[in-house]
PDB file of C-alpha atoms and ligand atoms in Angstrom:
ATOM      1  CA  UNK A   1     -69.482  -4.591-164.326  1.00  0.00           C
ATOM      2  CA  UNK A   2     -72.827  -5.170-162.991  1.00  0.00           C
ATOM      3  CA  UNK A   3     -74.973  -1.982-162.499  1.00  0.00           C
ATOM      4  CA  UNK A   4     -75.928  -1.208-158.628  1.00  0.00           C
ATOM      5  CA  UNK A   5     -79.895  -1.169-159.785  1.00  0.00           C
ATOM      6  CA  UNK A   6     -79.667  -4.959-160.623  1.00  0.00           C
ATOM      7  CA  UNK A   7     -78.333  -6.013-157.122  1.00  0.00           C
ATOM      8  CA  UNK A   8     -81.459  -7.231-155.528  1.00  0.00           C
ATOM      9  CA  UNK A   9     -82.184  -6.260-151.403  1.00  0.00           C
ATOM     10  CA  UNK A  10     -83.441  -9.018-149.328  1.00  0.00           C
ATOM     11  CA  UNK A  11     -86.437  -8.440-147.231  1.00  0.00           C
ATOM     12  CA  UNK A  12     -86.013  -8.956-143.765  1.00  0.00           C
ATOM     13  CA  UNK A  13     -88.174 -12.218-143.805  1.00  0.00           C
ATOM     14  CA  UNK A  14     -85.594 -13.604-146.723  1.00  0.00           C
ATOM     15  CA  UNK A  15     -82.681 -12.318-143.782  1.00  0.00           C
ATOM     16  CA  UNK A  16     -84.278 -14.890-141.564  1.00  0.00           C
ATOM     17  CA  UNK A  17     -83.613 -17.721-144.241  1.00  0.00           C
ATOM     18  CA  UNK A  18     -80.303 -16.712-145.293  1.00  0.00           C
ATOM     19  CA  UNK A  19     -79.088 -16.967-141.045  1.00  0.00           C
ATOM     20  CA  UNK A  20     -80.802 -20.440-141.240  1.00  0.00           C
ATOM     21  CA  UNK A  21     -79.399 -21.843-144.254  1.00  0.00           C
ATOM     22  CA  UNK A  22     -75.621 -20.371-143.040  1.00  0.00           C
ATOM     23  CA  UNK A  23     -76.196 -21.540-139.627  1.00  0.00           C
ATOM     24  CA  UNK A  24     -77.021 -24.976-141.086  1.00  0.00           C
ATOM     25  CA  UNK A  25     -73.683 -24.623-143.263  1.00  0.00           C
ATOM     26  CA  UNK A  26     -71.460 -23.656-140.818  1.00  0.00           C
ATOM     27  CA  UNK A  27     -72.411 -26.622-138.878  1.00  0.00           C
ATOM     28  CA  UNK A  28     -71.831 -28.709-141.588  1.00  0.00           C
ATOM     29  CA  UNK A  29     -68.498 -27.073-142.988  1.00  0.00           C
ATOM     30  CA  UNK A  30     -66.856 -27.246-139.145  1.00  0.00           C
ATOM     31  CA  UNK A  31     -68.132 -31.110-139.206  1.00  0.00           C
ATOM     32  CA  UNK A  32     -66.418 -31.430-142.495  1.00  0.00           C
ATOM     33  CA  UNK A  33     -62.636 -29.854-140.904  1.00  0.00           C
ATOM     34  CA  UNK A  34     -63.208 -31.825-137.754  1.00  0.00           C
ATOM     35  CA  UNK A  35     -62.958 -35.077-139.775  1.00  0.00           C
ATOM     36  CA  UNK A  36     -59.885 -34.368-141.884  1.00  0.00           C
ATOM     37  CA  UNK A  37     -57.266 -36.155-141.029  1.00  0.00           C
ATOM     38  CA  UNK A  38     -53.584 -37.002-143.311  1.00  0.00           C
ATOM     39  CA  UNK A  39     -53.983 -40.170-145.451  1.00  0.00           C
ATOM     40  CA  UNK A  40     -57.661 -39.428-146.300  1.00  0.00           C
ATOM     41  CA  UNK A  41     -58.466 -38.341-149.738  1.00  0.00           C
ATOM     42  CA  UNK A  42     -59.975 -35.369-151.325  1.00  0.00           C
ATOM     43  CA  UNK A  43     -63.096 -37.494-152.023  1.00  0.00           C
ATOM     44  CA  UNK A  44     -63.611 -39.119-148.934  1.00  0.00           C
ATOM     45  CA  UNK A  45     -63.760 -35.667-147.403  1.00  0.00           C
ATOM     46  CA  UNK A  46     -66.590 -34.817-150.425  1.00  0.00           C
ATOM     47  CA  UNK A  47     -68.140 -37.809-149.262  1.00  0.00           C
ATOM     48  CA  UNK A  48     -68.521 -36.955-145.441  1.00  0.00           C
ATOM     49  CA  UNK A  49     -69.958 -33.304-146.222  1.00  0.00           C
ATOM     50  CA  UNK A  50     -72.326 -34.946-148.831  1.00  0.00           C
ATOM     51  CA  UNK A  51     -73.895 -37.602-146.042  1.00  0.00           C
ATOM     52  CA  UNK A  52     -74.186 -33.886-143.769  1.00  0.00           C
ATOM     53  CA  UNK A  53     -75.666 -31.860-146.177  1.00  0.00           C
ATOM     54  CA  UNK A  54     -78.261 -35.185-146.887  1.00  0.00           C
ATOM     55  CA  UNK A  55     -78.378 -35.398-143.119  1.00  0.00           C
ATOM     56  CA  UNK A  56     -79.402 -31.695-142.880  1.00  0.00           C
ATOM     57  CA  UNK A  57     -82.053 -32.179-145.351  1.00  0.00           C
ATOM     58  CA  UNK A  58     -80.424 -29.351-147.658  1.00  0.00           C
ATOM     59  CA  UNK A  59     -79.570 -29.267-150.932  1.00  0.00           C
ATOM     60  CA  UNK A  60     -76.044 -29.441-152.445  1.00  0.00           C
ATOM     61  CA  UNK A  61     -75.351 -25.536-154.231  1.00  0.00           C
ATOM     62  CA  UNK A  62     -72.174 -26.757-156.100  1.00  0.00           C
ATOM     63  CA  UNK A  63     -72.915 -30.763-157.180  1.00  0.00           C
ATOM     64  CA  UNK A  64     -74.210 -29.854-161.183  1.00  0.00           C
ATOM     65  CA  UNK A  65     -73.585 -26.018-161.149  1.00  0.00           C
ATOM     66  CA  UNK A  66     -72.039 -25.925-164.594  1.00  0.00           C
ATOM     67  CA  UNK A  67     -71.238 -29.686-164.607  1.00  0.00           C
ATOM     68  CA  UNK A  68     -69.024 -29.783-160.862  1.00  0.00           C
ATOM     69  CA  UNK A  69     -69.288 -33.006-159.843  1.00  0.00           C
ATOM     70  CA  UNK A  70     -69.016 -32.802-156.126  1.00  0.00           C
ATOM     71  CA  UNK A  71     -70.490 -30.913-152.681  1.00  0.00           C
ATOM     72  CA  UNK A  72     -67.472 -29.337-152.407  1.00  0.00           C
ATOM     73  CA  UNK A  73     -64.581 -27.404-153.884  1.00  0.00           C
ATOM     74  CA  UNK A  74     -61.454 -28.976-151.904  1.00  0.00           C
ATOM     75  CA  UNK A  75     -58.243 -27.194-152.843  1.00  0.00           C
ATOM     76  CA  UNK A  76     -55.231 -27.992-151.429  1.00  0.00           C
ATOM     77  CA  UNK A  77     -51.831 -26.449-151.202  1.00  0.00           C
ATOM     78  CA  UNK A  78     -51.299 -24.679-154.441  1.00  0.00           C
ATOM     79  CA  UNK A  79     -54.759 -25.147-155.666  1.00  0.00           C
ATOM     80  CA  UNK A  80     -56.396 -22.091-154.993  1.00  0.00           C
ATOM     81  CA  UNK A  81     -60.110 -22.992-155.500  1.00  0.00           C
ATOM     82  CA  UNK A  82     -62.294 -25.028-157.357  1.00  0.00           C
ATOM     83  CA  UNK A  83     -60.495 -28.436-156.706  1.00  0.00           C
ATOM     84  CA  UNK A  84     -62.238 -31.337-157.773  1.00  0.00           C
ATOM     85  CA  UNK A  85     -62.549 -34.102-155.014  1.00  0.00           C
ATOM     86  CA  UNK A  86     -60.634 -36.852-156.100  1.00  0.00           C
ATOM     87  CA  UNK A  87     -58.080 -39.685-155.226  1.00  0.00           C
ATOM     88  CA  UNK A  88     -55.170 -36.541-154.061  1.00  0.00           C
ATOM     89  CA  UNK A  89     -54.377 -37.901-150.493  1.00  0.00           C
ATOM     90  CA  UNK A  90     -54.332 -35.392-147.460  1.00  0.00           C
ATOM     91  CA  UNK A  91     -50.729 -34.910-145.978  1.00  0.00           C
ATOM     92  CA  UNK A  92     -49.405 -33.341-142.675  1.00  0.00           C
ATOM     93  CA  UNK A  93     -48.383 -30.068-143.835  1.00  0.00           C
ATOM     94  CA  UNK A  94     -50.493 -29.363-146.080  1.00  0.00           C
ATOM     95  CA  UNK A  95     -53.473 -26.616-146.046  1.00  0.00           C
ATOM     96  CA  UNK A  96     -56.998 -27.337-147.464  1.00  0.00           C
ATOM     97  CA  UNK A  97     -59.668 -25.005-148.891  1.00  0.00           C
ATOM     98  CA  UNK A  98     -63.203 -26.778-147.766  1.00  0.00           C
ATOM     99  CA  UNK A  99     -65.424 -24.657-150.572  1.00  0.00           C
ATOM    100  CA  UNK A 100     -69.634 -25.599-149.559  1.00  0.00           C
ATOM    101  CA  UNK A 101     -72.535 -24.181-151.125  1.00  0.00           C
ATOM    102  CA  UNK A 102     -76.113 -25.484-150.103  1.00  0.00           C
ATOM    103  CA  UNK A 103     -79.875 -24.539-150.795  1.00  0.00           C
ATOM    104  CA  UNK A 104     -82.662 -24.185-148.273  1.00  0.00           C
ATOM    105  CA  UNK A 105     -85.826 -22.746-148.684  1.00  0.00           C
ATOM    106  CA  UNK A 106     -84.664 -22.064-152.180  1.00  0.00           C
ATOM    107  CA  UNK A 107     -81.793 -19.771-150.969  1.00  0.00           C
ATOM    108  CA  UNK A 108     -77.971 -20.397-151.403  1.00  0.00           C
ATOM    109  CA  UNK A 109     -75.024 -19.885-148.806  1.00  0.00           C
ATOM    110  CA  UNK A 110     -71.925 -20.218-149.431  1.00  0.00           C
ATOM    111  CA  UNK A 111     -68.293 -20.222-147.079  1.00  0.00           C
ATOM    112  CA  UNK A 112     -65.288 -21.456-147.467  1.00  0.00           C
ATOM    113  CA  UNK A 113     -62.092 -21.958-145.073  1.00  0.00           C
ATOM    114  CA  UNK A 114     -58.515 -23.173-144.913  1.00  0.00           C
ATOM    115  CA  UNK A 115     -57.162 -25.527-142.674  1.00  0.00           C
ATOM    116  CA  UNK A 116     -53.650 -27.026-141.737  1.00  0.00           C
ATOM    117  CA  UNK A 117     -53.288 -30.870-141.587  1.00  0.00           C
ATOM    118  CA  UNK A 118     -51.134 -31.818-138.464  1.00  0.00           C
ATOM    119  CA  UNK A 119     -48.008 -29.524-137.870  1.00  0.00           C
ATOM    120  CA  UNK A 120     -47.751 -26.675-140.748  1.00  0.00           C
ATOM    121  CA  UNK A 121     -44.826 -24.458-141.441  1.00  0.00           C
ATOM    122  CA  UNK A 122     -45.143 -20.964-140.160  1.00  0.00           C
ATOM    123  CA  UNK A 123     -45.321 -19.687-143.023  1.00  0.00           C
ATOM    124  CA  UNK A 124     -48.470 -21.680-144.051  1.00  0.00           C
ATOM    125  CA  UNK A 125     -49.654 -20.455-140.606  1.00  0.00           C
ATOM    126  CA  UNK A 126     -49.161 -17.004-141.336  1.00  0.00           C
ATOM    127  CA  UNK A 127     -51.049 -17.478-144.935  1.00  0.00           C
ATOM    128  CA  UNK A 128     -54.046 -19.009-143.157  1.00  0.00           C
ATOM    129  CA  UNK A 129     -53.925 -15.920-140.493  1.00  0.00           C
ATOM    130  CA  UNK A 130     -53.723 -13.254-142.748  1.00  0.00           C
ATOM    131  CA  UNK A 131     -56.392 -14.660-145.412  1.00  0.00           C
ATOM    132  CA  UNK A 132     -58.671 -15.332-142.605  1.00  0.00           C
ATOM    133  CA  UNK A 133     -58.448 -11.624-141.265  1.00  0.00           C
ATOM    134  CA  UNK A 134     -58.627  -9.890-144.448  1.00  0.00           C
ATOM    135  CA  UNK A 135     -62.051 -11.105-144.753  1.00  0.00           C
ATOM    136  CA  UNK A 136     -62.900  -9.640-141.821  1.00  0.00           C
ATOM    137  CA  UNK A 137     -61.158  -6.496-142.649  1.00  0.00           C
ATOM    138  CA  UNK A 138     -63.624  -6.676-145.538  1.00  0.00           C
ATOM    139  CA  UNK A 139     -66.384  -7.700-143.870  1.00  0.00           C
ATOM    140  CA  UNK A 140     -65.932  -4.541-141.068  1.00  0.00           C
ATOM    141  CA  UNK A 141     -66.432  -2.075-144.345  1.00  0.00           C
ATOM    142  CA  UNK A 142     -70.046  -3.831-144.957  1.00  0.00           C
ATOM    143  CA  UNK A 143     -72.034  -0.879-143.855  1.00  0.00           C
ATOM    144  CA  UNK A 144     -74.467   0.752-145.295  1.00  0.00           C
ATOM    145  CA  UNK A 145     -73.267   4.288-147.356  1.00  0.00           C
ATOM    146  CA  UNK A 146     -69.905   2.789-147.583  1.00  0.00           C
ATOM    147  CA  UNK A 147     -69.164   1.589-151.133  1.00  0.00           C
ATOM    148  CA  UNK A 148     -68.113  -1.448-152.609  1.00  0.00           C
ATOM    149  CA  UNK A 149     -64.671  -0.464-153.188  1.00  0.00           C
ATOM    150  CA  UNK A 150     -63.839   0.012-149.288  1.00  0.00           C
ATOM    151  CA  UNK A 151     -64.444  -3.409-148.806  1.00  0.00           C
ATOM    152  CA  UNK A 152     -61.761  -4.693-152.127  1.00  0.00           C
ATOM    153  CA  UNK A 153     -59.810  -2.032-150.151  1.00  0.00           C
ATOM    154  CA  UNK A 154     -59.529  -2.874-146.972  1.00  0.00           C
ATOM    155  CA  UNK A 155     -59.220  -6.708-148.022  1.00  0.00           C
ATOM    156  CA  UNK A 156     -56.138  -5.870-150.231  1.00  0.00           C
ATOM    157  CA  UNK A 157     -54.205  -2.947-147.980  1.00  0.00           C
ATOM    158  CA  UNK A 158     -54.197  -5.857-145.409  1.00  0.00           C
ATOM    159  CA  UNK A 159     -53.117  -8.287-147.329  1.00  0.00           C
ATOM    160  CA  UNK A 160     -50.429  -6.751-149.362  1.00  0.00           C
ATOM    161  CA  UNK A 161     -49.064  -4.583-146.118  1.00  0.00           C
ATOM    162  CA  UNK A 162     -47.880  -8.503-144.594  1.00  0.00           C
ATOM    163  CA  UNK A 163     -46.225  -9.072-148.275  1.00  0.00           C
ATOM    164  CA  UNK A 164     -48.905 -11.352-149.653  1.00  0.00           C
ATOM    165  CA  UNK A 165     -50.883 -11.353-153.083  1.00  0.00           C
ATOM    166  CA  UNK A 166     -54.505 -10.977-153.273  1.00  0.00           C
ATOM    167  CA  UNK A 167     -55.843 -13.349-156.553  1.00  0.00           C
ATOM    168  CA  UNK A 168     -57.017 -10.675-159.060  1.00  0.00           C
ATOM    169  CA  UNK A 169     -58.687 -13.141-161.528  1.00  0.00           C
ATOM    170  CA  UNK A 170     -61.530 -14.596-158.969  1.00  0.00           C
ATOM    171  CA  UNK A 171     -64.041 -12.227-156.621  1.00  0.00           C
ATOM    172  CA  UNK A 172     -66.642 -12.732-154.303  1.00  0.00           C
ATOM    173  CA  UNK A 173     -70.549 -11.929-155.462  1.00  0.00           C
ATOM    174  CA  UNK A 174     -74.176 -11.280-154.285  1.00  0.00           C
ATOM    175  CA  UNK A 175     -75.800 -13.999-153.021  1.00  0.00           C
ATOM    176  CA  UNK A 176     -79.390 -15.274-152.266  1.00  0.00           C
ATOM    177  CA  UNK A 177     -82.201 -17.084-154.758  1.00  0.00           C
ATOM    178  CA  UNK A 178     -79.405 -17.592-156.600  1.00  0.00           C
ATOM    179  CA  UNK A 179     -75.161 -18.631-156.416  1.00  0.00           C
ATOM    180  CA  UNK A 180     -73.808 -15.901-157.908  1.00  0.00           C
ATOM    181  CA  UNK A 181     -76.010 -12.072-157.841  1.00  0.00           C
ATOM    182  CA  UNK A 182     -74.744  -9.239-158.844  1.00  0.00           C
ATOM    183  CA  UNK A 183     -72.464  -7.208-157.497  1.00  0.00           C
ATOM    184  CA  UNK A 184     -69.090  -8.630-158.161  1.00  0.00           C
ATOM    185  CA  UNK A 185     -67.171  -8.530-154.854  1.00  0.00           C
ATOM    186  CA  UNK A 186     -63.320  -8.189-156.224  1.00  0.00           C
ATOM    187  CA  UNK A 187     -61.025  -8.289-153.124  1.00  0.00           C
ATOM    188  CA  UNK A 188     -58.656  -5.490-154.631  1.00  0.00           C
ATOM    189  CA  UNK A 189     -59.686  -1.984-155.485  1.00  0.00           C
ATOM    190  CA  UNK A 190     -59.697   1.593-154.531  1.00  0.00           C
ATOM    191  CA  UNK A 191     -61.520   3.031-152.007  1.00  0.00           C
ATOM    192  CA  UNK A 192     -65.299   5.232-152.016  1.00  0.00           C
ATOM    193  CA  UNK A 193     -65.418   3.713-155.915  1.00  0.00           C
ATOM    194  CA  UNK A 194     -68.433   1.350-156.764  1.00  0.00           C
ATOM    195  CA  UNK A 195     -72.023   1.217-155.890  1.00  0.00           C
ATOM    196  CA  UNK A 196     -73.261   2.072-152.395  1.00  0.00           C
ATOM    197  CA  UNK A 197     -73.480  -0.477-150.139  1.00  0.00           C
ATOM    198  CA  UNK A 198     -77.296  -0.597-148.939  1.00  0.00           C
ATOM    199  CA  UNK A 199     -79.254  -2.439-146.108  1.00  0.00           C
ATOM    200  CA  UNK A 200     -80.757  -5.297-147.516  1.00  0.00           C
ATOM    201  CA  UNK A 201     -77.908  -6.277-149.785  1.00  0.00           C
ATOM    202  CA  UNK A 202     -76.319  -9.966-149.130  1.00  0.00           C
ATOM    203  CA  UNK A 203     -73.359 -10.866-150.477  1.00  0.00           C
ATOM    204  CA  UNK A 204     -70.415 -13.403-150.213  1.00  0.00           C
ATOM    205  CA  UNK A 205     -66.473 -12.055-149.374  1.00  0.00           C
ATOM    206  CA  UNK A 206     -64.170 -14.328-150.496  1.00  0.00           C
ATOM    207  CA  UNK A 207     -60.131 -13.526-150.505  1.00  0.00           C
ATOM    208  CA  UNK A 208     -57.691 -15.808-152.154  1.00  0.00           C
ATOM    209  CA  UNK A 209     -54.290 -14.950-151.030  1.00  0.00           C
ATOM    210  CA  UNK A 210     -50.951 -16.288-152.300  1.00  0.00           C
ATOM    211  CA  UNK A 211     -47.687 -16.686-150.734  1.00  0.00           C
ATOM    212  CA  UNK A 212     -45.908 -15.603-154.382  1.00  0.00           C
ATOM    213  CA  UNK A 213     -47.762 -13.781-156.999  1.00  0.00           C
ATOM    214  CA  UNK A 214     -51.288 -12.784-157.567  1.00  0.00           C
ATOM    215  CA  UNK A 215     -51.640 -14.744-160.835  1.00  0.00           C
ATOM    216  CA  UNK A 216     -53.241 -17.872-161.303  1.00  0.00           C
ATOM    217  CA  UNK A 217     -54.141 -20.754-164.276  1.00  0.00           C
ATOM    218  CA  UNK A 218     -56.769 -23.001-164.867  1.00  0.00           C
ATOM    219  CA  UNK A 219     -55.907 -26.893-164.883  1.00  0.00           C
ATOM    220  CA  UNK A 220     -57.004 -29.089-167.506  1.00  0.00           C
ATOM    221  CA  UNK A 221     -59.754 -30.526-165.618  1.00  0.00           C
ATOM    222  CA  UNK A 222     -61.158 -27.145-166.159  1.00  0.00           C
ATOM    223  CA  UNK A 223     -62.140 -26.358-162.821  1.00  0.00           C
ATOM    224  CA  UNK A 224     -58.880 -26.539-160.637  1.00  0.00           C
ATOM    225  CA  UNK A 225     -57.749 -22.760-159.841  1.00  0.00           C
ATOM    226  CA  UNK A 226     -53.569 -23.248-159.123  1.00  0.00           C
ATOM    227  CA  UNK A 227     -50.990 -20.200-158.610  1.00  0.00           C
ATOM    228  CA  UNK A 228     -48.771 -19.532-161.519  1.00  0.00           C
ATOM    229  CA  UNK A 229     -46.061 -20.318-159.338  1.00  0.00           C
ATOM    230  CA  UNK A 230     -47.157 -23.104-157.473  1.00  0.00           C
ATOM    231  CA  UNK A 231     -46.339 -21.443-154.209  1.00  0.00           C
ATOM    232  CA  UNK A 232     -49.127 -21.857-151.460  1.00  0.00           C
ATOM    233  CA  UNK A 233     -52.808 -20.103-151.234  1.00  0.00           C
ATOM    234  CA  UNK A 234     -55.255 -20.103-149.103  1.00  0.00           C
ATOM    235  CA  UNK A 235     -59.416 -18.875-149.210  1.00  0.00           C
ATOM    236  CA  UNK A 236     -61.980 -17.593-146.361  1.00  0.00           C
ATOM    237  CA  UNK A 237     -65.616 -16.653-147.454  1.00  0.00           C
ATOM    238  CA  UNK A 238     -68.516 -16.038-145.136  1.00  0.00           C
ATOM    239  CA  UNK A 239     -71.679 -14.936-147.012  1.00  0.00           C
ATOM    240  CA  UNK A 240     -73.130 -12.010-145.082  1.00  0.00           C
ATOM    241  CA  UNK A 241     -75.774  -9.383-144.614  1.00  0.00           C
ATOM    242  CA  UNK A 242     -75.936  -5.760-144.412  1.00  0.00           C
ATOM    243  CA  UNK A 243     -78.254  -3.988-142.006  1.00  0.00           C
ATOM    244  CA  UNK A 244     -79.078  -1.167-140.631  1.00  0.00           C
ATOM    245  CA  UNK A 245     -76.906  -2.141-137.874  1.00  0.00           C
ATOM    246  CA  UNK A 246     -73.701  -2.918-140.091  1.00  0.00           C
ATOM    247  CA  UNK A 247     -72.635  -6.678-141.117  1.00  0.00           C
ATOM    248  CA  UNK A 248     -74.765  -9.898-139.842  1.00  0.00           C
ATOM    249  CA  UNK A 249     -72.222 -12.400-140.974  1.00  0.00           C
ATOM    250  CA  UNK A 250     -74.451 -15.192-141.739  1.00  0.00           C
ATOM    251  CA  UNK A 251     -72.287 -18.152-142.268  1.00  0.00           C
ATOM    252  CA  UNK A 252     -70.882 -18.483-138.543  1.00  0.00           C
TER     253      UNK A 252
HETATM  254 MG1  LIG B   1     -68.529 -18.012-153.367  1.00  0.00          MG
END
């Protein structure tokens, strides 16, 4: 684990960047949902947020980070992130994880939601509802002199209290000049552990929740995140600040 002296605090001037550069994302990301439709590929979606982010005059966070080959991590149905655009066609039913990371002004953001295609079962309903809260469950504990742990706390009480998993084996991070800061954000945890939670600090939540259990594997492609027992999952991030006044999420 990541010492709480390396995670770096963001001047109030670099604040004012970070609420651009999500404001500019979550522009981007609801264009992205708006245009998914069943019978479209994974790709094509890729290809719509890559013409936005170019449009935006930002710069792709995820196209070459580690080799990734696309704008976006598109995950759908069992995938639970990391999904490789590709020639997997969209169906009614399904749920997709739209995964976007951009630069601008040399600082990242980074959010992620899930969406249904057409008419999804309730259960897939109730997955996307209870994901989507348990961030901000999470994101409600992002105040400074709390620690780290109430937010994995409050993510995974919620989550497990409606009889879903939270993933164990990926966590959210800090977040400015570069992707991934320190701290590690795990969504699961005990609460008042970890380092204090200070103004200044920006950071991304991310829970990945599963209809069946927690654990997950790692395709061959080596990037694709699926459940261990193929059973649905679904993945909210918003990256966020914390000031004096409690959270600024900035990716909304
Ligand atoms: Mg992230």
């Amino acid at each position: 684990m990541t010492a709480t002296n390396h995670i770096k605090l963001k001047a109030p001037n670099e604040i004012k960047i970070l609420r651009k550069a999500g404001r500019i994302l979550s522009s981007i990301v609801k264009e992205v949902t708006r245009s998914l439709k069943s019978g479209m590929t994974t790709q094509q979606l890729d290809l719509i947020a890559e013409k936005l982010i170019s449009d935006h005059d930002v710069i792709p966070a995820f196209k070459g980070y580690r080799g990734f080959p696309a704008c976006c991590c598109i995950s759908v149905n069992q995938e639970v992130v990391h999904g490789i655009p590709g020639d997997r066609v969209i169906r009614d039913g399904d749920i997709v994880s739209v995964d976007v990371g951009i630069i601008y002004q040399e600082y990242y953001s980074d959010t992620a939601v899930t969406v249904g295609v057409g008419k999804i079962s309730s259960k897939l309903q109730e997955l996307l509802d209870v994901t989507r809260q348990s961030l901000y469950e999470g994101i409600e504990q992002a105040h400074p002199g709390n620690r780290l742990g109430d937010i994995s706390y409050a993510i995974q009480k919620y989550v497990e209290e409606r009889s879903f998993s939270i993933v164990r084996d990926f966590v959210g991070h800090g977040i400015g000049r570069n992707l991934h800061e320190a701290p590690e954000i795990p969504n699961f945890g005990s609460p008042a552990t970890g380092p204090v939670l200070k103004e200044g600090m920006v950071i991304a939540i991310e829970p990945m929740v599963n209809v069946g259990t927690w654990q997950t594997r790692i395709c061959d492609d080596g990037w694709t995140v699926v459940t261990a027992d193929g059973q649905p999952s679904a993945h909210f991030e918003h990256s966020l600040a914390i000031t004096a006044d409690g959270p600024l999420i900035l990716t909304e």
